[in-house]
PDB file of C-alpha atoms in Angstrom:
ATOM      1  CA  MET I   1      -0.555   3.850  21.770  1.00  0.00           C
ATOM      2  CA  ALA I   2      -3.653   4.208  19.136  1.00  0.00           C
ATOM      3  CA  TYR I   3      -5.514   1.302  18.469  1.00  0.00           C
ATOM      4  CA  ARG I   4      -4.375   0.142  14.763  1.00  0.00           C
ATOM      5  CA  ASN I   5      -6.827  -0.661  12.818  1.00  0.00           C
ATOM      6  CA  LYS I   6      -6.265   2.084   9.386  1.00  0.00           C
ATOM      7  CA  THR I   7      -5.263   1.500   6.283  1.00  0.00           C
ATOM      8  CA  TYR I   8      -3.084   4.088   5.190  1.00  0.00           C
ATOM      9  CA  VAL I   9      -2.177   4.631   1.035  1.00  0.00           C
ATOM     10  CA  CYS I  10       0.444   6.386   0.636  1.00  0.00           C
ATOM     11  CA  PHE I  11       0.648   7.836  -2.891  1.00  0.00           C
ATOM     12  CA  ASP I  12       2.034  10.075  -5.997  1.00  0.00           C
ATOM     13  CA  ALA I  13      -0.956  12.502  -5.540  1.00  0.00           C
ATOM     14  CA  ASP I  14      -0.301  14.518  -8.287  1.00  0.00           C
ATOM     15  CA  ASN I  15      -0.216  11.993 -10.425  1.00  0.00           C
ATOM     16  CA  ASP I  16      -2.116   8.696  -9.285  1.00  0.00           C
ATOM     17  CA  ILE I  17      -4.417  10.597  -6.995  1.00  0.00           C
ATOM     18  CA  ARG I  18      -7.403   8.449  -9.824  1.00  0.00           C
ATOM     19  CA  PHE I  19      -6.543   5.077  -8.656  1.00  0.00           C
ATOM     20  CA  TYR I  20      -6.977   5.701  -4.722  1.00  0.00           C
ATOM     21  CA  ARG I  21     -10.542   7.291  -5.562  1.00  0.00           C
ATOM     22  CA  LEU I  22     -11.505   4.625  -7.102  1.00  0.00           C
ATOM     23  CA  MET I  23     -10.141   2.315  -4.342  1.00  0.00           C
ATOM     24  CA  GLN I  24     -12.671   4.800  -2.569  1.00  0.00           C
ATOM     25  CA  ALA I  25     -15.358   4.325  -5.228  1.00  0.00           C
ATOM     26  CA  TRP I  26     -15.054   0.658  -4.654  1.00  0.00           C
ATOM     27  CA  LYS I  27     -15.645   0.839  -1.164  1.00  0.00           C
ATOM     28  CA  GLU I  28     -18.824   2.609  -1.397  1.00  0.00           C
ATOM     29  CA  ASN I  29     -20.158   0.418  -4.020  1.00  0.00           C
ATOM     30  CA  GLU I  30     -22.475  -2.117  -2.411  1.00  0.00           C
ATOM     31  CA  SER I  31     -22.704  -4.673  -5.244  1.00  0.00           C
ATOM     32  CA  ILE I  32     -18.326  -4.526  -4.766  1.00  0.00           C
ATOM     33  CA  THR I  33     -17.142  -6.532  -1.965  1.00  0.00           C
ATOM     34  CA  PHE I  34     -14.592  -4.490  -1.059  1.00  0.00           C
ATOM     35  CA  ASN I  35     -13.523  -2.463   2.513  1.00  0.00           C
ATOM     36  CA  PHE I  36     -10.827  -0.784   4.314  1.00  0.00           C
ATOM     37  CA  HIS I  37     -10.713   1.493   7.320  1.00  0.00           C
ATOM     38  CA  ASN I  38      -9.467   4.951   5.489  1.00  0.00           C
ATOM     39  CA  ALA I  39      -6.769   6.586   7.782  1.00  0.00           C
ATOM     40  CA  HIS I  40      -7.128   9.662   6.001  1.00  0.00           C
ATOM     41  CA  GLU I  41     -10.267  10.376   7.231  1.00  0.00           C
ATOM     42  CA  ILE I  42      -8.710  10.655  10.759  1.00  0.00           C
ATOM     43  CA  ASN I  43      -7.617  14.684   9.935  1.00  0.00           C
ATOM     44  CA  ASN I  44      -7.881  17.046   7.453  1.00  0.00           C
ATOM     45  CA  LEU I  45      -4.882  18.211   5.301  1.00  0.00           C
ATOM     46  CA  ASN I  46      -4.436  21.700   3.969  1.00  0.00           C
ATOM     47  CA  ASP I  47      -3.447  23.027   0.870  1.00  0.00           C
ATOM     48  CA  GLY I  48      -0.444  25.532   1.671  1.00  0.00           C
ATOM     49  CA  SER I  49       0.404  23.771   5.016  1.00  0.00           C
ATOM     50  CA  SER I  50       4.015  23.536   6.031  1.00  0.00           C
ATOM     51  CA  GLU I  51       5.822  20.048   5.789  1.00  0.00           C
ATOM     52  CA  GLU I  52       5.700  20.122   9.621  1.00  0.00           C
ATOM     53  CA  THR I  53       2.171  20.520   9.891  1.00  0.00           C
ATOM     54  CA  ILE I  54       1.521  17.860   6.947  1.00  0.00           C
ATOM     55  CA  LYS I  55       3.970  15.387   8.804  1.00  0.00           C
ATOM     56  CA  ARG I  56       2.384  15.810  11.904  1.00  0.00           C
ATOM     57  CA  LYS I  57      -1.022  15.092  10.740  1.00  0.00           C
ATOM     58  CA  LEU I  58       0.314  12.363   8.421  1.00  0.00           C
ATOM     59  CA  ARG I  59       2.113  11.084  11.803  1.00  0.00           C
ATOM     60  CA  GLU I  60      -1.628  10.725  13.648  1.00  0.00           C
ATOM     61  CA  ARG I  61      -2.908   8.756  10.147  1.00  0.00           C
ATOM     62  CA  LEU I  62      -0.025   6.357  10.648  1.00  0.00           C
ATOM     63  CA  GLN I  63      -0.136   5.918  14.302  1.00  0.00           C
ATOM     64  CA  ASN I  64      -3.625   4.287  13.619  1.00  0.00           C
ATOM     65  CA  THR I  65      -2.004   1.849  10.991  1.00  0.00           C
ATOM     66  CA  LYS I  66      -2.391  -1.436  10.558  1.00  0.00           C
ATOM     67  CA  VAL I  67      -1.257  -1.747   7.316  1.00  0.00           C
ATOM     68  CA  LEU I  68       0.448   0.689   4.726  1.00  0.00           C
ATOM     69  CA  ILE I  69      -0.610   0.303   0.770  1.00  0.00           C
ATOM     70  CA  VAL I  70       1.691   1.948  -1.722  1.00  0.00           C
ATOM     71  CA  LEU I  71       0.388   2.924  -4.971  1.00  0.00           C
ATOM     72  CA  ILE I  72       3.581   2.531  -7.380  1.00  0.00           C
ATOM     73  CA  GLY I  73       2.911   4.825 -10.160  1.00  0.00           C
ATOM     74  CA  ASP I  74       5.504   6.214 -12.967  1.00  0.00           C
ATOM     75  CA  ASN I  75       7.111   8.513 -10.421  1.00  0.00           C
ATOM     76  CA  THR I  76       6.829   6.629  -7.414  1.00  0.00           C
ATOM     77  CA  LYS I  77      10.207   6.324  -7.014  1.00  0.00           C
ATOM     78  CA  ASN I  78      11.320   9.356  -6.832  1.00  0.00           C
ATOM     79  CA  LEU I  79       8.955  10.657  -4.502  1.00  0.00           C
ATOM     80  CA  TYR I  80      10.925  11.985  -1.160  1.00  0.00           C
ATOM     81  CA  LYS I  81       9.796  13.857   1.160  1.00  0.00           C
ATOM     82  CA  TYR I  82       6.456  12.617   1.824  1.00  0.00           C
ATOM     83  CA  VAL I  83       6.447   8.845   0.515  1.00  0.00           C
ATOM     84  CA  ARG I  84       9.677   8.046   1.219  1.00  0.00           C
ATOM     85  CA  TRP I  85       9.319   9.274   4.362  1.00  0.00           C
ATOM     86  CA  GLU I  86       5.403   7.347   4.684  1.00  0.00           C
ATOM     87  CA  ILE I  87       7.333   3.926   3.955  1.00  0.00           C
ATOM     88  CA  GLU I  88      10.630   4.374   6.228  1.00  0.00           C
ATOM     89  CA  TRP I  89       7.727   4.695   9.512  1.00  0.00           C
ATOM     90  CA  ALA I  90       5.826   1.925   8.270  1.00  0.00           C
ATOM     91  CA  VAL I  91       9.588  -0.064   8.521  1.00  0.00           C
ATOM     92  CA  GLU I  92      10.160   1.364  11.244  1.00  0.00           C
ATOM     93  CA  GLU I  93       7.140   0.240  13.368  1.00  0.00           C
ATOM     94  CA  GLY I  94       7.071  -3.106  11.124  1.00  0.00           C
ATOM     95  CA  ILE I  95       3.549  -2.103   9.696  1.00  0.00           C
ATOM     96  CA  PRO I  96       3.154  -4.732   7.080  1.00  0.00           C
ATOM     97  CA  ILE I  97       3.722  -3.023   3.754  1.00  0.00           C
ATOM     98  CA  ILE I  98       1.413  -3.624   0.280  1.00  0.00           C
ATOM     99  CA  ALA I  99       2.890  -2.473  -2.475  1.00  0.00           C
ATOM    100  CA  VAL I 100       0.300  -2.557  -5.296  1.00  0.00           C
ATOM    101  CA  ASN I 101       1.963  -2.337  -9.086  1.00  0.00           C
ATOM    102  CA  LEU I 102      -0.261   0.585 -10.937  1.00  0.00           C
ATOM    103  CA  ASN I 103       0.453  -0.665 -14.106  1.00  0.00           C
ATOM    104  CA  LYS I 104      -0.599  -4.200 -13.053  1.00  0.00           C
ATOM    105  CA  ARG I 105       2.531  -6.074 -12.749  1.00  0.00           C
ATOM    106  CA  ILE I 106       2.271  -9.145 -10.484  1.00  0.00           C
ATOM    107  CA  GLN I 107       5.449  -9.049  -9.321  1.00  0.00           C
ATOM    108  CA  MET I 108       7.927  -6.286  -8.273  1.00  0.00           C
ATOM    109  CA  ASP I 109       8.417  -3.908 -10.896  1.00  0.00           C
ATOM    110  CA  ASP I 110      12.205  -2.971 -10.257  1.00  0.00           C
ATOM    111  CA  ASN I 111      12.150  -0.044 -12.728  1.00  0.00           C
ATOM    112  CA  ARG I 112       8.889   1.921 -10.229  1.00  0.00           C
ATOM    113  CA  CYS I 113       9.533   0.952  -7.139  1.00  0.00           C
ATOM    114  CA  PRO I 114      10.903   2.897  -4.422  1.00  0.00           C
ATOM    115  CA  PRO I 115      14.544   2.209  -3.724  1.00  0.00           C
ATOM    116  CA  ILE I 116      13.700   1.864   0.333  1.00  0.00           C
ATOM    117  CA  LEU I 117      11.044  -1.018  -0.495  1.00  0.00           C
ATOM    118  CA  LYS I 118      13.262  -3.190  -3.176  1.00  0.00           C
ATOM    119  CA  ASP I 119      14.484  -5.143   0.210  1.00  0.00           C
ATOM    120  CA  LYS I 120      12.298  -5.211   2.708  1.00  0.00           C
ATOM    121  CA  LEU I 121       9.127  -7.618   3.509  1.00  0.00           C
ATOM    122  CA  ALA I 122       6.724  -6.022   1.356  1.00  0.00           C
ATOM    123  CA  VAL I 123       4.070  -7.721  -0.987  1.00  0.00           C
ATOM    124  CA  HIS I 124       3.978  -6.710  -4.661  1.00  0.00           C
ATOM    125  CA  ILE I 125       0.476  -6.572  -6.485  1.00  0.00           C
ATOM    126  CA  ALA I 126      -1.329  -6.087  -9.393  1.00  0.00           C
ATOM    127  CA  TYR I 127      -3.752  -2.967  -8.717  1.00  0.00           C
ATOM    128  CA  THR I 128      -6.827  -4.836  -9.195  1.00  0.00           C
ATOM    129  CA  GLN I 129      -9.912  -5.107  -6.977  1.00  0.00           C
ATOM    130  CA  ARG I 130     -10.109  -8.532  -6.004  1.00  0.00           C
ATOM    131  CA  SER I 131      -6.140  -8.653  -5.391  1.00  0.00           C
ATOM    132  CA  ILE I 132      -5.882  -5.827  -3.436  1.00  0.00           C
ATOM    133  CA  ASP I 133      -9.162  -7.259  -0.808  1.00  0.00           C
ATOM    134  CA  PHE I 134      -7.365 -10.754  -0.812  1.00  0.00           C
ATOM    135  CA  VAL I 135      -4.422  -8.985   0.360  1.00  0.00           C
ATOM    136  CA  LEU I 136      -5.713  -6.635   2.933  1.00  0.00           C
ATOM    137  CA  LYS I 137      -7.662  -9.889   4.462  1.00  0.00           C
ATOM    138  CA  ASN I 138      -4.519 -11.858   4.156  1.00  0.00           C
ATOM    139  CA  TRP I 139      -0.976  -9.907   4.621  1.00  0.00           C
ATOM    140  CA  PRO I 140      -1.387  -8.556   7.922  1.00  0.00           C
ATOM    141  CA  VAL I 141      -1.402 -11.917   9.292  1.00  0.00           C
ATOM    142  CA  HIS I 142       0.859 -13.683   6.908  1.00  0.00           C
ATOM    143  CA  HIS I 143       3.610 -10.649   7.785  1.00  0.00           C
ATOM    144  CA  ASP I 144       3.917 -11.323  11.066  1.00  0.00           C
ATOM    145  CA  LEU I 145       4.388 -15.134  10.866  1.00  0.00           C
ATOM    146  CA  ILE I 146       6.682 -14.517   8.723  1.00  0.00           C
ATOM    147  CA  LEU I 147       8.591 -12.012  10.827  1.00  0.00           C
ATOM    148  CA  THR I 148       8.162 -13.749  13.685  1.00  0.00           C
ATOM    149  CA  ASN I 149       9.109 -17.355  12.236  1.00  0.00           C
ATOM    150  CA  SER I 150      12.151 -16.408   9.747  1.00  0.00           C
ATOM    151  CA  ASP I 151      14.693 -13.295   9.074  1.00  0.00           C
ATOM    152  CA  TRP I 152      13.241 -13.364   5.472  1.00  0.00           C
ATOM    153  CA  LYS I 153      13.816 -10.196   3.653  1.00  0.00           C
ATOM    154  CA  GLY I 154      12.845  -8.351   0.345  1.00  0.00           C
ATOM    155  CA  PRO I 155      10.107  -8.277  -1.852  1.00  0.00           C
ATOM    156  CA  TYR I 156       7.199 -11.151  -1.775  1.00  0.00           C
ATOM    157  CA  PHE I 157       4.004 -11.806  -4.542  1.00  0.00           C
ATOM    158  CA  LEU I 158       1.767 -13.761  -4.732  1.00  0.00           C
ATOM    159  CA  ARG I 159       1.886 -16.986  -7.040  1.00  0.00           C
ATOM    160  CA  LYS I 160      -0.092 -16.691 -10.558  1.00  0.00           C
ATOM    161  CA  PHE I 161      -2.497 -19.525  -9.149  1.00  0.00           C
ATOM    162  CA  VAL I 162      -3.891 -17.091  -6.623  1.00  0.00           C
ATOM    163  CA  TYR I 163      -4.569 -14.288  -9.246  1.00  0.00           C
ATOM    164  CA  ILE I 164      -6.335 -17.043 -11.355  1.00  0.00           C
ATOM    165  CA  ASN I 165      -8.475 -18.255  -8.033  1.00  0.00           C
ATOM    166  CA  LEU I 166      -9.081 -14.899  -7.880  1.00  0.00           C
ATOM    167  CA  GLY I 167     -11.065 -14.816 -11.753  1.00  0.00           C
ATOM    168  CA  TYR I 168      -8.459 -13.149 -13.605  1.00  0.00           C
ATOM    169  CA  GLN I 169      -6.595 -14.118 -16.839  1.00  0.00           C
ATOM    170  CA  ILE I 170      -2.638 -13.592 -16.567  1.00  0.00           C
ATOM    171  CA  ILE I 171      -1.009 -13.289 -20.034  1.00  0.00           C
ATOM    172  CA  ASN I 172       2.436 -11.870 -19.093  1.00  0.00           C
ATOM    173  CA  THR I 173       4.331 -11.397 -15.806  1.00  0.00           C
ATOM    174  CA  VAL I 174       7.281  -9.168 -17.419  1.00  0.00           C
TER     175      VAL I 174
END
């Protein structure tokens, strides 16, 4: 088995790639405290590759994954070929999942969340640099403690005071 130290970011590549690119920019910006070991750097995917080839390369990335981030946008719940497959793989392997709402909702967004994720142990957070950084640092251990000490199922989320402590003003949670 490969050493798992990577963060795999799963998203709608047609519509939400700018949010992934912004995460990469946060990582590269020396004045921002944000870091992750990007699983997408493991191998290259070429346009026009077969589904079998793509999934083989994605599997290689996932086998090195410590945590899965799912960027949840308008269309994410409808993506089955790769996004659902990636989520299924993470669930089966017990990989901690961070569901990041691109609309900045601080709890699970029932209208956008992929159905496969709705009843799984995953932390649902707002798309902000500090909340993603906080959860990347804390969720994997917390996830493992929950799995070890309880039979918790379903969504998990950060309390409002965590966002406030991270410097955000919570106006509306709906």
